Structures are given as structure tokens and as C-alpha cells.
Amino acid sequence: MEDIFDTASSAPDAFESMTDTKPRSTFTPKKENYWDKLDIEPVDIDVNKFKRKGKSFVIYVHPENDMPEDVYKKFVMIAKVAMENGYTFRHTGNKDNALHNEILKLEDKKVVSYLPWIKFNPNVSNPILVNPLGYKIAIGIHKAFMRMPAAVRAIIGRDVNALLGEDATDPVDLVLTWSEGGAEALSRDVDYKKIGNTAFILQVSKKAGLHVLNLYNKDFIERFKEVLSKSAKQDQPL
């Protein structure tokens, strides 16, 4: 999990600050502050409403700031190749996320930033901030959601938005991960200490039918190329 408490001092202002950003889409979530909200009504993921608006990918790593150097370099290369093939990077990193910051330096990048609150990463412009729908879907999946600190709940809700789109109808095409053991789905054999906060990402991915690739696995590059090839042939999102 990101070092969220260093950036959380003004986080309750996130929803009020939404009026300071330019709208990224026609979707207009209710400007309701869910930071301290206790009575959140769960909402299920509705895959029947999915209609991708373009090819996109996200990256989730555990441990986030302690990955092997070769994994770091491979992810930067993979992000570059994906964007060259028409994919948009759904950026979720805070200002100290070295991997995400390196990807943001790439030329001709296509990026949309998803943040839990504006000051989580003041270095990006026009971000999409976590909205009530992100919270409502998250609480229906994460069993301990309401026992988490408010800042962590905001980050979890943000992850829902990044994975499914701002209005939960535009899911990401590729969920690229790295964790020891190579887990791409949850099972009894998964060591939860190794996958850490990516467990929730895998939960959402399963419910939404998202394509997950873990760079730890030896066949990652081959499968990644297959995805790009299939996408190019169809000339549309997967």
C-alpha cells in the first residue's frame, strides 16, 4: 500500500476540490463527501453495462517500492510498448511512486490519472478523483472496508474507479501486476503475504472478468505479445 498517511492531511477536501478540476467525461458523480460516511450502500459490478471507450492498462506491484531492478525496467518497457500500441496508462501513483513517475516521463504517453484526493499527487493535472460509486462497489467486495482508515478507504475506492472506469462501465483491458509467486487470481494456494494489497485488485478483476498478467511468471512476455497482437487484429479493445 502506498505511504498514504504522508499525503492525507487535506484528503477530506478531495470531494470539494472536484470543482477545481476540468471534467474528463460526461459522467458527473454526485459531489458527496464519502470520507467519513458510515452508511454506504453496496453496489454490484454490472458487466452488462461494460462498453470500453478505448484500450487501457493499469499496473499494481507488491511490494510497491521494493521491486527488483529488472522488474522495474521491464515494466517501463512494457508500458512504452503498450502505449505505442494505442493503450492508455491509468496512472494511480502518489508523488513518490518511482515506477509510475518513470512511466510519466515517456514521450508520446497516453495517461489518465486516478487519485483518492488531489494532494495525493500534486504533480499531475486534471485527475479523476474517487467518487461515491468507487466506494459503493468497494464495500461490496472488501470485507474489512469499513474497518480501514478513511485514507485507505479512499485509495481502495480509487482502485475501483481505475479498474472499472469512472462510471464503472469502461473497464481496463489489462491489469499488469508483479508479486512473488505470480498470482493472477485468488485461491487457497495463494500466499497473501506475498500479494499484499494486490489481493483486492485480483478480487475486482475476477468479478469484472479483467485480463490479469503477472510479470513474475516466465511466460508473461509471450502472453503480453499475444494480447497486443489480438487487440491489433481486432482494432478494438479486448
mmCIF file of N, CA and C in Angstrom, residues 74 77-78 174 176 184 211 213-230:
data_model
loop_
_atom_site.group_PDB
_atom_site.id
_atom_site.type_symbol
_atom_site.label_atom_id
_atom_site.label_comp_id
_atom_site.label_asym_id
_atom_site.label_seq_id
_atom_site.Cartn_x
_atom_site.Cartn_y
_atom_site.Cartn_z
ATOM 1 N N LYS A 74 11.611 -3.609 -16.788
ATOM 2 C CA LYS A 74 10.698 -4.305 -17.690
ATOM 3 C C LYS A 74 9.334 -3.621 -17.733
ATOM 4 N N MET A 77 9.476 -0.587 -19.929
ATOM 5 C CA MET A 77 9.497 -1.009 -21.332
ATOM 6 C C MET A 77 8.115 -1.475 -21.781
ATOM 7 N N ILE A 78 7.461 -2.260 -20.938
ATOM 8 C CA ILE A 78 6.133 -2.786 -21.261
ATOM 9 C C ILE A 78 5.130 -1.652 -21.414
ATOM 10 N N LEU A 174 -6.146 -4.365 -19.526
ATOM 11 C CA LEU A 174 -5.056 -5.161 -18.977
ATOM 12 C C LEU A 174 -4.724 -4.727 -17.559
ATOM 13 N N LEU A 176 -1.789 -5.288 -15.219
ATOM 14 C CA LEU A 176 -0.418 -5.783 -15.172
ATOM 15 C C LEU A 176 0.074 -5.718 -13.732
ATOM 16 N N GLU A 184 -2.294 -14.533 -10.302
ATOM 17 C CA GLU A 184 -3.139 -13.760 -11.214
ATOM 18 C C GLU A 184 -4.613 -13.909 -10.843
ATOM 19 N N HIS A 211 -8.518 -8.976 -17.630
ATOM 20 C CA HIS A 211 -7.360 -9.759 -18.071
ATOM 21 C C HIS A 211 -6.162 -9.396 -17.200
ATOM 22 N N LEU A 213 -2.194 -10.131 -15.975
ATOM 23 C CA LEU A 213 -0.900 -10.736 -16.302
ATOM 24 C C LEU A 213 0.104 -10.356 -15.218
ATOM 25 N N ASN A 214 0.782 -11.345 -14.653
ATOM 26 C CA ASN A 214 1.760 -11.107 -13.599
ATOM 27 C C ASN A 214 3.164 -11.276 -14.169
ATOM 28 N N LEU A 215 3.943 -10.219 -14.099
ATOM 29 C CA LEU A 215 5.283 -10.207 -14.676
ATOM 30 C C LEU A 215 6.217 -11.225 -14.023
ATOM 31 N N TYR A 216 5.865 -11.724 -12.865
ATOM 32 C CA TYR A 216 6.689 -12.735 -12.189
ATOM 33 C C TYR A 216 6.741 -14.033 -12.997
ATOM 34 N N ASN A 217 5.680 -14.301 -13.737
ATOM 35 C CA ASN A 217 5.583 -15.556 -14.478
ATOM 36 C C ASN A 217 6.454 -15.533 -15.737
ATOM 37 N N LYS A 218 7.100 -16.645 -16.016
ATOM 38 C CA LYS A 218 8.059 -16.725 -17.116
ATOM 39 C C LYS A 218 7.426 -16.502 -18.483
ATOM 40 N N ASP A 219 6.144 -16.817 -18.608
ATOM 41 C CA ASP A 219 5.501 -16.671 -19.910
ATOM 42 C C ASP A 219 4.823 -15.309 -20.085
ATOM 43 N N PHE A 220 5.126 -14.371 -19.192
ATOM 44 C CA PHE A 220 4.468 -13.061 -19.235
ATOM 45 C C PHE A 220 4.650 -12.371 -20.581
ATOM 46 N N ILE A 221 5.889 -12.246 -21.037
ATOM 47 C CA ILE A 221 6.172 -11.503 -22.263
ATOM 48 C C ILE A 221 5.456 -12.125 -23.453
ATOM 49 N N GLU A 222 5.491 -13.453 -23.532
ATOM 50 C CA GLU A 222 4.816 -14.140 -24.641
ATOM 51 C C GLU A 222 3.316 -13.863 -24.612
ATOM 52 N N ARG A 223 2.720 -13.930 -23.440
ATOM 53 C CA ARG A 223 1.280 -13.696 -23.320
ATOM 54 C C ARG A 223 0.933 -12.229 -23.556
ATOM 55 N N PHE A 224 1.819 -11.347 -23.124
ATOM 56 C CA PHE A 224 1.611 -9.914 -23.349
ATOM 57 C C PHE A 224 1.603 -9.615 -24.851
ATOM 58 N N LYS A 225 2.534 -10.207 -25.574
ATOM 59 C CA LYS A 225 2.595 -10.019 -27.024
ATOM 60 C C LYS A 225 1.336 -10.573 -27.689
ATOM 61 N N GLU A 226 0.835 -11.690 -27.188
ATOM 62 C CA GLU A 226 -0.388 -12.275 -27.747
ATOM 63 C C GLU A 226 -1.572 -11.337 -27.576
ATOM 64 N N VAL A 227 -1.640 -10.694 -26.413
ATOM 65 C CA VAL A 227 -2.727 -9.744 -26.154
ATOM 66 C C VAL A 227 -2.641 -8.576 -27.130
ATOM 67 N N LEU A 228 -1.434 -8.043 -27.308
ATOM 68 C CA LEU A 228 -1.263 -6.910 -28.227
ATOM 69 C C LEU A 228 -1.618 -7.312 -29.656
ATOM 70 N N SER A 229 -1.202 -8.504 -30.055
ATOM 71 C CA SER A 229 -1.483 -8.980 -31.395
ATOM 72 C C SER A 229 -2.975 -9.162 -31.620
ATOM 73 N N LYS A 230 -3.655 -9.742 -30.658
ATOM 74 C CA LYS A 230 -5.098 -9.955 -30.759
ATOM 75 C C LYS A 230 -5.832 -8.624 -30.827
#
